[in-house]
Amino acid sequence: MVEPLGNHYVVARPVYSEKLFNEEHEKLHRYHKTFWDHLKLYFRCSPQRVKKVALGLFPIASWLPVYRFREWILSDIVSGINTGLVAVLQGLAFALLVNVPPGYGLYAAFFPVLVYFIFGTSRHISVGPFPVLSLMVGGTVVRLVPDDSTGNGTSIDISAINEERVMVAASVTFLSGIFQLLLGILQFGFIVIYLSQSLISGFTTAAAVHVVVSQLKFMLQLSVPGYNKPLGIIYTLKSIFSQITDTNITDLVTSLIVLLIVFVVKEMNDRYKAKLPAPIPIELLVTVLAALISYFINFEEKYNVAVVGKLEKGFQVPVAPDVGVLQKCIDDSISIAIVGFAVAFSVAKVYSIKYDYSLDANQELIAFGLGNIVGGSFKGFASSTALSRSGVQESTGGKTQIAGIISAAIVLIVILAIGFLLAPLQKSVLASLALGNLKGMLMQFKEVGILWRQDKYDCVIWVVTFLAAIFLGLDIGLAIAVAFQLLTVVIRSQIPRCSILANVGRSNIYRNRKDYKDNYEPEGVKIFKCASPIFFANADFFREKLITAVGFNPQRILRKRNKALRKVRKMLKNGELRVTPKGLICTANHTLESDEELDHNIEELDQPTSMTDLPIQINWGADLPPSITVPRVDIHSIILDFSSVSFLDFSAMRVLQKTLKEFVRINIDIYIAAAHEGLLEKLERCAFFDEEIKPSMFFLTIHDAVLHILLKKDIDSSPELKLPEGKGNSNNYIIIPSNGLRSRECMIPTETKF
């Protein structure tokens, strides 16, 4: 019964153990599906399931028939045109990161969009090249086809190197697509949860720094070889500074001007985005202007600048991946597959929450996997989503992936018709445009201070990820970052936060006794909480913390008592002890024995104390004869708060069972409170209970256990409780605490059976 009293409430109910509560309220024993039941359900075939699978595999069939043509088509067209123009420029710029001719970036901006239109579940992301992913592919390309792999640098040699690099990029993209497709089919979309936001932030920031360093050679027009190995960034910077006197001043000045303009205009777009109907397409304007200036002034011949050159018109013939390359880039492909999916899904999730629609992580893996397979077949490179490009698509009014198809049409026009207009464009301009899109990633440095104040573990993950990716490379850095992140989880679980609880406010609320002044601890009762699952890695830590909390080791106490009993028996046999109404009295000086003399048959010392053969029951809390010393134990009950213990593995059960038995054998009652549903049943299945440890030790709440202890123990030993005269044999006690757990009289039935 709940009785409301203003902003207070009073609850009157019996003190419940888990067993009594389940019996009284007739707990249902539900059937829990096994792995085979789930497997049968998954492969069950029915018309409804076939329809569901088909709609899940082809999401376009769900949203296209309900497309609001009149309301959305104009917004999607405008958004698609803007996004397509950005995609063209980013495709050309990010191709430099892959170390392939710029034209191949257009293929990476075209084919994945078509595939995602059919198979993707996000309505707002723009699929295509992403700088981090492009840099990772470029690292593999440089490793397998280094700059000096062929002769003397003639045009024929450069063309051969480019062909090899295009094939490597296409092959690694194809293989990463295979991995993504397999992960999607096998329902492994949950892998994204192992890449925390701190890890992704630190990794993308490090990748942005790598992008900056990799583009310096284009901005300065220096011949810098690729170093895809640990400390590669150091070797790259060393090579750049060793050639700094050979810098092409025209390229450098052009790059700085373009960077300044792009940064200023992008800042204006961010600051006045609420007033602007659409972001200013600064990349497009800068590209057109730079191409015109370069063409009319003839920068290539006059100042020897590097230009995009002739872009091949049309598409490449589809090719099969190079098997030899596939064997050498398995690790790289796995990293690319996971990072590409993680970044894209993170961005897609932001928009799905904003516009209230659902995403399917497994279907996203399938969509990106097929997109990379098709893109790799047509000599494109790995795709994901660029944050800036997706921002353009959403901010300019994009409603669905119709905007993506329009953007692909813009890329198609460039590939088939007007690509030649970009031939005089300087590569340094493309490099500057690539850097201009990194502002958001580079600004993530500010997160370090915020994370340090909010969660130091996340801050350390960010820093370790950043440093590992910077100095060891993106592939090795990612592996180390994931391993370190999982290690922090293990450390936090292996060293959980443990505390001693006390009653706060004389109510049914129990909190850490160090945090509150107004707290009450029942005499002789310790309430111990472990805020973590208990498993093989932290079971011993849990035991040690519990022993520290109670202030003694129960095993040592038990052995001391058994040794004392051995000594008592020996002294009684020798007539050195005499039994009196006041207890045991020494009648002779007993020769002191070392502990080693009493340590024989050590197994017996760990057994429960037995006094059946003695003429008197020894009270371990009373004074013992001078020759017998046993540490006093002032605790009679321990309550373990299991509200935060989500699971126990078999190893932890054995440790817990051993620990509980040690306390029970020295006459300390153990209670477990607030255990999650199913734990009691699991312990019963694992034969956890016996004559010493019984299911009756489980209580619904800490307060139930405390009240049970106070009523069970001798009333005289608890000064907080006063039992009215004449009510000693009643089934209901009225507890009237002088400074105890309740502020008003309340009836507490004690008909509980234990």
mmCIF file of C-alpha atoms in Angstrom, residues 195-381:
data_model
loop_
_atom_site.group_PDB
_atom_site.id
_atom_site.type_symbol
_atom_site.label_atom_id
_atom_site.label_comp_id
_atom_site.label_asym_id
_atom_site.label_seq_id
_atom_site.Cartn_x
_atom_site.Cartn_y
_atom_site.Cartn_z
ATOM 1 C CA LEU A 195 34.701 2.754 -32.126
ATOM 2 C CA SER A 196 33.850 5.334 -29.500
ATOM 3 C CA GLN A 197 33.323 8.990 -30.289
ATOM 4 C CA SER A 198 36.627 9.830 -28.588
ATOM 5 C CA LEU A 199 38.470 7.286 -30.721
ATOM 6 C CA ILE A 200 36.877 8.492 -33.958
ATOM 7 C CA SER A 201 37.601 12.114 -33.048
ATOM 8 C CA GLY A 202 41.263 11.449 -32.221
ATOM 9 C CA PHE A 203 41.697 9.272 -35.311
ATOM 10 C CA THR A 204 40.135 11.751 -37.753
ATOM 11 C CA THR A 205 42.150 14.602 -36.228
ATOM 12 C CA ALA A 206 45.361 12.636 -36.748
ATOM 13 C CA ALA A 207 44.241 11.820 -40.280
ATOM 14 C CA ALA A 208 43.633 15.537 -40.910
ATOM 15 C CA VAL A 209 47.222 16.263 -39.838
ATOM 16 C CA HIS A 210 48.418 13.539 -42.220
ATOM 17 C CA VAL A 211 46.353 15.131 -44.999
ATOM 18 C CA VAL A 212 47.955 18.524 -44.324
ATOM 19 C CA VAL A 213 51.464 17.045 -44.486
ATOM 20 C CA SER A 214 50.693 14.990 -47.592
ATOM 21 C CA GLN A 215 49.398 18.049 -49.467
ATOM 22 C CA LEU A 216 52.441 20.193 -48.741
ATOM 23 C CA LYS A 217 54.319 18.645 -51.664
ATOM 24 C CA PHE A 218 51.572 19.810 -54.053
ATOM 25 C CA MET A 219 51.355 23.260 -52.503
ATOM 26 C CA LEU A 220 55.138 23.677 -52.720
ATOM 27 C CA GLN A 221 55.544 21.496 -55.855
ATOM 28 C CA LEU A 222 58.297 19.352 -54.401
ATOM 29 C CA SER A 223 59.254 15.805 -55.296
ATOM 30 C CA VAL A 224 58.592 14.031 -51.995
ATOM 31 C CA PRO A 225 58.417 10.212 -51.905
ATOM 32 C CA GLY A 226 55.654 8.521 -49.917
ATOM 33 C CA TYR A 227 56.532 6.949 -46.570
ATOM 34 C CA ASN A 228 53.872 4.481 -45.500
ATOM 35 C CA LYS A 229 55.606 3.154 -42.402
ATOM 36 C CA PRO A 230 55.941 4.044 -38.714
ATOM 37 C CA LEU A 231 57.254 7.606 -38.264
ATOM 38 C CA GLY A 232 56.451 8.199 -41.937
ATOM 39 C CA ILE A 233 55.187 11.700 -41.150
ATOM 40 C CA ILE A 234 58.602 12.567 -39.685
ATOM 41 C CA TYR A 235 60.407 11.300 -42.794
ATOM 42 C CA THR A 236 57.988 13.229 -45.026
ATOM 43 C CA LEU A 237 58.574 16.498 -43.155
ATOM 44 C CA LYS A 238 62.323 15.899 -43.231
ATOM 45 C CA SER A 239 62.195 15.424 -47.001
ATOM 46 C CA ILE A 240 60.092 18.573 -47.441
ATOM 47 C CA PHE A 241 62.382 20.779 -45.376
ATOM 48 C CA SER A 242 65.469 19.395 -47.095
ATOM 49 C CA GLN A 243 64.049 20.636 -50.426
ATOM 50 C CA ILE A 244 62.363 23.791 -49.166
ATOM 51 C CA THR A 245 64.649 25.995 -51.300
ATOM 52 C CA ASP A 246 63.210 24.370 -54.458
ATOM 53 C CA THR A 247 59.692 25.590 -53.708
ATOM 54 C CA ASN A 248 57.658 26.840 -56.665
ATOM 55 C CA ILE A 249 56.709 30.334 -55.485
ATOM 56 C CA THR A 250 53.734 30.562 -57.848
ATOM 57 C CA ASP A 251 52.182 27.398 -56.454
ATOM 58 C CA LEU A 252 52.884 28.512 -52.892
ATOM 59 C CA VAL A 253 51.318 31.965 -53.366
ATOM 60 C CA THR A 254 48.318 30.489 -55.179
ATOM 61 C CA SER A 255 47.798 27.928 -52.400
ATOM 62 C CA LEU A 256 47.946 30.524 -49.639
ATOM 63 C CA ILE A 257 45.517 32.837 -51.424
ATOM 64 C CA VAL A 258 43.053 30.015 -52.096
ATOM 65 C CA LEU A 259 43.313 28.787 -48.500
ATOM 66 C CA LEU A 260 42.696 32.266 -47.124
ATOM 67 C CA ILE A 261 39.664 32.846 -49.348
ATOM 68 C CA VAL A 262 38.177 29.400 -48.621
ATOM 69 C CA PHE A 263 38.612 29.721 -44.865
ATOM 70 C CA VAL A 264 37.140 33.235 -44.744
ATOM 71 C CA VAL A 265 34.107 32.386 -46.864
ATOM 72 C CA LYS A 266 33.470 29.114 -45.021
ATOM 73 C CA GLU A 267 33.552 31.031 -41.750
ATOM 74 C CA MET A 268 30.988 33.445 -43.202
ATOM 75 C CA ASN A 269 28.842 30.496 -44.272
ATOM 76 C CA ASP A 270 28.894 29.121 -40.734
ATOM 77 C CA ARG A 271 28.291 32.457 -39.043
ATOM 78 C CA TYR A 272 25.459 33.616 -41.316
ATOM 79 C CA LYS A 273 23.943 30.260 -42.285
ATOM 80 C CA ALA A 274 20.599 31.305 -40.779
ATOM 81 C CA LYS A 275 20.443 34.343 -43.097
ATOM 82 C CA LEU A 276 21.917 32.839 -46.258
ATOM 83 C CA PRO A 277 19.457 30.949 -48.512
ATOM 84 C CA ALA A 278 22.300 28.568 -49.372
ATOM 85 C CA PRO A 279 26.009 28.376 -48.532
ATOM 86 C CA ILE A 280 28.259 30.349 -50.872
ATOM 87 C CA PRO A 281 29.814 27.745 -53.253
ATOM 88 C CA ILE A 282 33.306 29.072 -52.681
ATOM 89 C CA GLU A 283 35.059 25.904 -53.903
ATOM 90 C CA LEU A 284 33.314 26.212 -57.260
ATOM 91 C CA LEU A 285 33.994 29.924 -57.603
ATOM 92 C CA VAL A 286 37.662 29.539 -56.668
ATOM 93 C CA THR A 287 38.102 26.604 -59.059
ATOM 94 C CA VAL A 288 36.555 28.416 -62.018
ATOM 95 C CA LEU A 289 38.539 31.573 -61.325
ATOM 96 C CA ALA A 290 41.818 29.686 -60.803
ATOM 97 C CA ALA A 291 41.322 27.624 -63.971
ATOM 98 C CA LEU A 292 40.607 30.761 -66.032
ATOM 99 C CA ILE A 293 43.630 32.628 -64.661
ATOM 100 C CA SER A 294 45.899 29.638 -65.195
ATOM 101 C CA TYR A 295 44.620 29.206 -68.780
ATOM 102 C CA PHE A 296 44.937 32.816 -69.892
ATOM 103 C CA ILE A 297 48.268 33.528 -68.173
ATOM 104 C CA ASN A 298 49.585 30.083 -69.135
ATOM 105 C CA PHE A 299 50.957 29.237 -65.697
ATOM 106 C CA GLU A 300 52.109 25.775 -66.790
ATOM 107 C CA GLU A 301 54.646 27.056 -69.307
ATOM 108 C CA LYS A 302 55.575 30.376 -67.734
ATOM 109 C CA TYR A 303 55.981 29.292 -64.110
ATOM 110 C CA ASN A 304 56.324 25.518 -64.473
ATOM 111 C CA VAL A 305 53.376 24.764 -62.187
ATOM 112 C CA ALA A 306 51.776 21.304 -61.964
ATOM 113 C CA VAL A 307 48.277 21.182 -63.468
ATOM 114 C CA VAL A 308 45.489 18.625 -63.568
ATOM 115 C CA GLY A 309 46.054 18.008 -67.253
ATOM 116 C CA LYS A 310 43.795 16.220 -69.662
ATOM 117 C CA LEU A 311 40.941 14.308 -68.060
ATOM 118 C CA GLU A 312 39.896 11.172 -69.910
ATOM 119 C CA LYS A 313 36.421 11.503 -71.351
ATOM 120 C CA GLY A 314 33.984 8.723 -70.495
ATOM 121 C CA PHE A 315 34.397 5.697 -68.269
ATOM 122 C CA GLN A 316 37.067 3.074 -67.847
ATOM 123 C CA VAL A 317 36.298 -0.506 -68.821
ATOM 124 C CA PRO A 318 35.431 -2.545 -65.691
ATOM 125 C CA VAL A 319 38.387 -4.612 -64.489
ATOM 126 C CA ALA A 320 38.850 -7.507 -62.106
ATOM 127 C CA PRO A 321 41.006 -6.800 -59.035
ATOM 128 C CA ASP A 322 44.635 -7.842 -59.054
ATOM 129 C CA VAL A 323 44.880 -11.058 -57.008
ATOM 130 C CA GLY A 324 48.500 -10.330 -56.108
ATOM 131 C CA VAL A 325 47.497 -6.948 -54.697
ATOM 132 C CA LEU A 326 44.585 -8.456 -52.774
ATOM 133 C CA GLN A 327 46.935 -10.795 -50.925
ATOM 134 C CA LYS A 328 49.137 -7.898 -49.836
ATOM 135 C CA CYS A 329 46.452 -5.506 -48.620
ATOM 136 C CA ILE A 330 44.070 -7.609 -46.521
ATOM 137 C CA ASP A 331 44.889 -5.702 -43.314
ATOM 138 C CA ASP A 332 44.581 -2.343 -45.063
ATOM 139 C CA SER A 333 41.231 -3.323 -46.566
ATOM 140 C CA ILE A 334 39.810 -4.312 -43.183
ATOM 141 C CA SER A 335 40.880 -0.971 -41.669
ATOM 142 C CA ILE A 336 39.448 0.957 -44.615
ATOM 143 C CA ALA A 337 36.179 -0.986 -44.460
ATOM 144 C CA ILE A 338 35.673 -0.362 -40.746
ATOM 145 C CA VAL A 339 36.735 3.295 -40.728
ATOM 146 C CA GLY A 340 34.667 4.107 -43.815
ATOM 147 C CA PHE A 341 31.568 2.535 -42.340
ATOM 148 C CA ALA A 342 32.100 4.027 -38.870
ATOM 149 C CA VAL A 343 32.450 7.585 -40.176
ATOM 150 C CA ALA A 344 29.521 7.306 -42.568
ATOM 151 C CA PHE A 345 27.235 5.712 -39.998
ATOM 152 C CA SER A 346 28.146 8.349 -37.387
ATOM 153 C CA VAL A 347 27.203 11.160 -39.773
ATOM 154 C CA ALA A 348 24.057 9.337 -40.933
ATOM 155 C CA LYS A 349 22.991 8.807 -37.330
ATOM 156 C CA VAL A 350 23.145 12.551 -36.638
ATOM 157 C CA TYR A 351 20.718 13.262 -39.477
ATOM 158 C CA SER A 352 18.443 10.309 -38.661
ATOM 159 C CA ILE A 353 18.005 11.641 -35.124
ATOM 160 C CA LYS A 354 17.448 15.188 -36.375
ATOM 161 C CA TYR A 355 14.771 14.163 -38.897
ATOM 162 C CA ASP A 356 13.355 11.196 -36.934
ATOM 163 C CA TYR A 357 13.828 8.174 -39.152
ATOM 164 C CA SER A 358 15.526 4.848 -38.552
ATOM 165 C CA LEU A 359 18.809 3.483 -39.866
ATOM 166 C CA ASP A 360 19.831 -0.128 -40.396
ATOM 167 C CA ALA A 361 23.534 -0.578 -39.653
ATOM 168 C CA ASN A 362 23.694 -3.954 -41.419
ATOM 169 C CA GLN A 363 22.011 -2.561 -44.527
ATOM 170 C CA GLU A 364 24.411 0.388 -44.486
ATOM 171 C CA LEU A 365 27.306 -2.066 -44.548
ATOM 172 C CA ILE A 366 25.735 -3.821 -47.540
ATOM 173 C CA ALA A 367 25.177 -0.499 -49.340
ATOM 174 C CA PHE A 368 28.727 0.757 -48.819
ATOM 175 C CA GLY A 369 30.140 -2.676 -49.588
ATOM 176 C CA LEU A 370 28.350 -2.891 -52.935
ATOM 177 C CA GLY A 371 29.270 0.727 -53.650
ATOM 178 C CA ASN A 372 32.964 0.034 -53.139
ATOM 179 C CA ILE A 373 32.798 -3.189 -55.150
ATOM 180 C CA VAL A 374 31.241 -1.368 -58.109
ATOM 181 C CA GLY A 375 33.487 1.683 -57.669
ATOM 182 C CA GLY A 376 36.607 -0.480 -57.476
ATOM 183 C CA SER A 377 35.574 -2.372 -60.598
ATOM 184 C CA PHE A 378 35.473 0.933 -62.501
ATOM 185 C CA LYS A 379 38.880 2.045 -61.105
ATOM 186 C CA GLY A 380 37.510 4.338 -58.429
ATOM 187 C CA PHE A 381 38.742 4.387 -54.847
#
